[in-house]
mmCIF file of C-alpha atoms in Angstrom:
data_model
loop_
_atom_site.group_PDB
_atom_site.id
_atom_site.type_symbol
_atom_site.label_atom_id
_atom_site.label_comp_id
_atom_site.label_asym_id
_atom_site.label_seq_id
_atom_site.Cartn_x
_atom_site.Cartn_y
_atom_site.Cartn_z
ATOM 1 C CA UNK A 1 107.131 86.169 95.461
ATOM 2 C CA UNK A 2 105.597 85.463 92.107
ATOM 3 C CA UNK A 3 106.671 85.757 88.308
ATOM 4 C CA UNK A 4 104.251 87.134 86.185
ATOM 5 C CA UNK A 5 103.563 88.740 82.574
ATOM 6 C CA UNK A 6 100.466 89.871 81.091
ATOM 7 C CA UNK A 7 98.935 91.022 84.397
ATOM 8 C CA UNK A 8 96.976 94.005 84.212
ATOM 9 C CA UNK A 9 97.030 96.463 87.218
ATOM 10 C CA UNK A 10 96.534 100.029 87.823
ATOM 11 C CA UNK A 11 99.398 101.292 90.041
ATOM 12 C CA UNK A 12 102.756 99.538 90.379
ATOM 13 C CA UNK A 13 105.624 100.436 92.602
ATOM 14 C CA UNK A 14 109.155 99.502 91.530
ATOM 15 C CA UNK A 15 109.998 97.432 94.650
ATOM 16 C CA UNK A 16 113.823 96.840 95.224
ATOM 17 C CA UNK A 17 112.836 95.818 99.391
ATOM 18 C CA UNK A 18 114.829 98.807 100.465
ATOM 19 C CA UNK A 19 113.620 101.188 103.208
ATOM 20 C CA UNK A 20 112.427 104.038 99.948
ATOM 21 C CA UNK A 21 110.287 101.553 98.236
ATOM 22 C CA UNK A 22 108.843 99.641 101.536
ATOM 23 C CA UNK A 23 107.420 102.688 103.063
ATOM 24 C CA UNK A 24 106.049 104.434 99.875
ATOM 25 C CA UNK A 25 104.177 100.678 99.392
ATOM 26 C CA UNK A 26 102.342 101.023 102.872
ATOM 27 C CA UNK A 27 101.988 105.376 102.120
ATOM 28 C CA UNK A 28 100.655 104.696 99.106
ATOM 29 C CA UNK A 29 98.086 102.300 99.777
ATOM 30 C CA UNK A 30 99.654 99.338 98.761
ATOM 31 C CA UNK A 31 100.052 99.244 94.761
ATOM 32 C CA UNK A 32 101.779 96.114 93.361
ATOM 33 C CA UNK A 33 105.416 95.604 93.922
ATOM 34 C CA UNK A 34 107.126 95.029 91.152
ATOM 35 C CA UNK A 35 111.079 93.535 91.297
ATOM 36 C CA UNK A 36 112.568 93.805 88.151
ATOM 37 C CA UNK A 37 115.799 91.742 87.619
ATOM 38 C CA UNK A 38 118.822 93.298 85.849
ATOM 39 C CA UNK A 39 121.674 90.984 86.603
ATOM 40 C CA UNK A 40 123.488 93.497 89.103
ATOM 41 C CA UNK A 41 125.653 93.000 91.341
ATOM 42 C CA UNK A 42 123.084 93.304 94.603
ATOM 43 C CA UNK A 43 120.456 91.889 93.111
ATOM 44 C CA UNK A 44 120.727 88.335 95.081
ATOM 45 C CA UNK A 45 120.654 90.451 98.107
ATOM 46 C CA UNK A 46 117.394 92.590 97.251
ATOM 47 C CA UNK A 47 115.617 89.097 95.996
ATOM 48 C CA UNK A 48 116.663 88.076 99.517
ATOM 49 C CA UNK A 49 115.346 91.036 101.333
ATOM 50 C CA UNK A 50 111.909 90.778 99.575
ATOM 51 C CA UNK A 51 111.882 87.279 100.907
ATOM 52 C CA UNK A 52 112.553 87.962 104.192
ATOM 53 C CA UNK A 53 109.814 90.686 104.112
ATOM 54 C CA UNK A 54 107.367 87.862 102.943
ATOM 55 C CA UNK A 55 105.585 90.301 100.757
ATOM 56 C CA UNK A 56 104.040 88.963 97.401
ATOM 57 C CA UNK A 57 105.779 90.423 95.212
ATOM 58 C CA UNK A 58 105.953 90.619 91.098
ATOM 59 C CA UNK A 59 108.944 89.623 89.647
ATOM 60 C CA UNK A 60 109.947 90.372 85.925
ATOM 61 C CA UNK A 61 112.972 89.641 83.693
ATOM 62 C CA UNK A 62 114.379 92.824 82.517
ATOM 63 C CA UNK A 63 117.243 93.662 80.281
ATOM 64 C CA UNK A 64 120.022 92.131 81.776
ATOM 65 C CA UNK A 65 122.691 94.860 82.153
ATOM 66 C CA UNK A 66 124.428 94.299 85.558
ATOM 67 C CA UNK A 67 127.671 94.282 83.329
ATOM 68 C CA UNK A 68 126.912 97.779 82.855
ATOM 69 C CA UNK A 69 127.307 98.665 86.650
ATOM 70 C CA UNK A 70 129.914 101.175 87.536
ATOM 71 C CA UNK A 71 131.923 100.816 90.774
ATOM 72 C CA UNK A 72 129.340 102.849 92.929
ATOM 73 C CA UNK A 73 126.505 100.561 91.803
ATOM 74 C CA UNK A 74 124.937 103.212 89.330
ATOM 75 C CA UNK A 75 123.268 101.720 86.296
ATOM 76 C CA UNK A 76 123.010 103.920 83.566
ATOM 77 C CA UNK A 77 119.206 104.475 82.149
ATOM 78 C CA UNK A 78 117.965 102.145 85.493
ATOM 79 C CA UNK A 79 114.837 103.710 85.995
ATOM 80 C CA UNK A 80 114.142 103.956 82.436
ATOM 81 C CA UNK A 81 114.962 100.521 81.717
ATOM 82 C CA UNK A 82 112.414 99.343 85.012
ATOM 83 C CA UNK A 83 109.467 101.870 83.709
ATOM 84 C CA UNK A 84 109.727 100.123 80.171
ATOM 85 C CA UNK A 85 109.844 96.985 81.321
ATOM 86 C CA UNK A 86 107.147 97.385 83.860
ATOM 87 C CA UNK A 87 104.789 99.175 81.311
ATOM 88 C CA UNK A 88 105.553 96.125 78.388
ATOM 89 C CA UNK A 89 104.635 93.558 80.653
ATOM 90 C CA UNK A 90 101.657 94.525 82.861
ATOM 91 C CA UNK A 91 100.493 97.799 81.214
ATOM 92 C CA UNK A 92 99.746 100.002 84.407
ATOM 93 C CA UNK A 93 97.866 103.122 84.359
ATOM 94 C CA UNK A 94 100.593 104.702 87.167
ATOM 95 C CA UNK A 95 104.566 103.729 87.790
ATOM 96 C CA UNK A 96 105.799 104.490 91.128
ATOM 97 C CA UNK A 97 109.660 104.574 92.028
ATOM 98 C CA UNK A 98 111.315 105.617 95.067
ATOM 99 C CA UNK A 99 112.838 108.442 94.653
ATOM 100 C CA UNK A 100 113.881 110.762 97.816
ATOM 101 C CA UNK A 101 115.102 114.742 98.190
ATOM 102 C CA UNK A 102 118.799 114.785 97.813
ATOM 103 C CA UNK A 103 119.388 112.151 95.333
ATOM 104 C CA UNK A 104 120.747 113.511 92.460
ATOM 105 C CA UNK A 105 120.768 110.883 89.434
ATOM 106 C CA UNK A 106 118.449 112.785 86.545
ATOM 107 C CA UNK A 107 116.618 109.573 86.259
ATOM 108 C CA UNK A 108 114.708 110.798 89.520
ATOM 109 C CA UNK A 109 114.195 114.313 88.217
ATOM 110 C CA UNK A 110 110.704 115.685 87.867
ATOM 111 C CA UNK A 111 111.377 116.229 84.007
ATOM 112 C CA UNK A 112 112.683 112.318 83.855
ATOM 113 C CA UNK A 113 109.110 111.911 84.838
ATOM 114 C CA UNK A 114 107.003 113.810 82.875
ATOM 115 C CA UNK A 115 109.368 112.830 80.079
ATOM 116 C CA UNK A 116 109.023 109.091 80.675
ATOM 117 C CA UNK A 117 105.375 109.344 80.840
ATOM 118 C CA UNK A 118 104.865 110.933 77.753
ATOM 119 C CA UNK A 119 107.623 108.397 75.784
ATOM 120 C CA UNK A 120 105.597 105.398 77.289
ATOM 121 C CA UNK A 121 102.281 106.838 76.363
ATOM 122 C CA UNK A 122 103.322 107.336 73.271
ATOM 123 C CA UNK A 123 104.521 104.094 72.676
ATOM 124 C CA UNK A 124 101.559 102.304 74.020
ATOM 125 C CA UNK A 125 98.812 103.535 76.386
ATOM 126 C CA UNK A 126 98.890 106.499 78.752
ATOM 127 C CA UNK A 127 100.767 106.099 82.116
ATOM 128 C CA UNK A 128 102.327 108.299 84.840
ATOM 129 C CA UNK A 129 105.606 107.659 86.244
ATOM 130 C CA UNK A 130 105.698 109.300 89.557
ATOM 131 C CA UNK A 131 107.915 109.755 92.536
ATOM 132 C CA UNK A 132 105.321 110.677 95.078
ATOM 133 C CA UNK A 133 108.434 111.298 97.562
ATOM 134 C CA UNK A 134 110.520 113.002 95.627
ATOM 135 C CA UNK A 135 110.043 116.011 97.949
ATOM 136 C CA UNK A 136 110.425 114.820 101.251
ATOM 137 C CA UNK A 137 114.357 113.517 102.790
ATOM 138 C CA UNK A 138 114.461 110.068 103.597
ATOM 139 C CA UNK A 139 114.088 111.371 107.137
ATOM 140 C CA UNK A 140 111.098 112.673 106.705
ATOM 141 C CA UNK A 141 110.115 109.971 104.524
ATOM 142 C CA UNK A 142 110.586 107.390 107.660
ATOM 143 C CA UNK A 143 108.763 110.178 109.740
ATOM 144 C CA UNK A 144 105.558 109.449 107.732
ATOM 145 C CA UNK A 145 105.825 105.810 107.777
ATOM 146 C CA UNK A 146 106.167 105.983 111.815
ATOM 147 C CA UNK A 147 103.312 108.321 112.163
ATOM 148 C CA UNK A 148 101.141 106.569 110.312
ATOM 149 C CA UNK A 149 102.191 102.648 111.434
ATOM 150 C CA UNK A 150 104.022 103.289 114.895
ATOM 151 C CA UNK A 151 104.631 99.312 115.573
ATOM 152 C CA UNK A 152 106.138 98.750 111.947
ATOM 153 C CA UNK A 153 109.617 99.631 113.349
ATOM 154 C CA UNK A 154 110.444 95.544 113.077
ATOM 155 C CA UNK A 155 109.575 95.780 109.365
ATOM 156 C CA UNK A 156 112.017 98.517 108.521
ATOM 157 C CA UNK A 157 114.836 97.036 110.233
ATOM 158 C CA UNK A 158 114.177 93.936 107.238
ATOM 159 C CA UNK A 159 114.682 96.255 104.550
ATOM 160 C CA UNK A 160 117.851 96.908 103.361
ATOM 161 C CA UNK A 161 118.403 100.306 101.330
ATOM 162 C CA UNK A 162 122.485 100.361 100.374
ATOM 163 C CA UNK A 163 125.026 98.038 100.049
ATOM 164 C CA UNK A 164 128.640 97.508 101.239
ATOM 165 C CA UNK A 165 131.271 94.852 100.302
ATOM 166 C CA UNK A 166 129.609 93.070 103.476
ATOM 167 C CA UNK A 167 126.583 90.993 103.572
ATOM 168 C CA UNK A 168 125.388 93.726 106.542
ATOM 169 C CA UNK A 169 122.878 96.368 105.512
ATOM 170 C CA UNK A 170 124.813 100.108 105.974
#
C-alpha cells in the first residue's frame, strides 16, 4: 500500500477491498486503486483486507467524517467526498466507483454520477465519475469475473464486502 498526493493518473478506482471494487479493478483493466480514509468504524478492517490482498493501493487522507456514520454504516455524502478528494489529489480523467444494481443510495445513481462529473469538471478540469457495474447485480458481477479469471476464486474469498459486529466477513 502506498500513500501519495500530486500523482497524475488517467483513471482511478475507489477501492475498499470489497468484492465489487476488487472485481471492477480486474474487469476495467487495472485502473489505479485508491483508498480514502474517512475515519469510519470499519476503516481498519478495510485496510487490513487491502493489505491481505497484497495490492499496491494509493491511500489518501480524506475528510474525517466517521462521527457522521449512521448505525447501518451509511455515511451521508460519502461518494461525493471520496470523488472530490480523489479529484483534488490525483486529478484523474476518470473516477470509477463500485456500485451494483439493487443498491439504493442516491450517491450511486446515474443522476449523481452525471452531476458530480459536471461539478468536479467545473471546479478544476474535466473528469468523469462512472459506475460501470451499476446495471449488474452482484451475482452478475461475480459471474463476469469468474468467466474472465476462472482461477481467481481464492482472491475473491480474501475480499470483504460487508461488516458485522465480529471480525468475520458476512
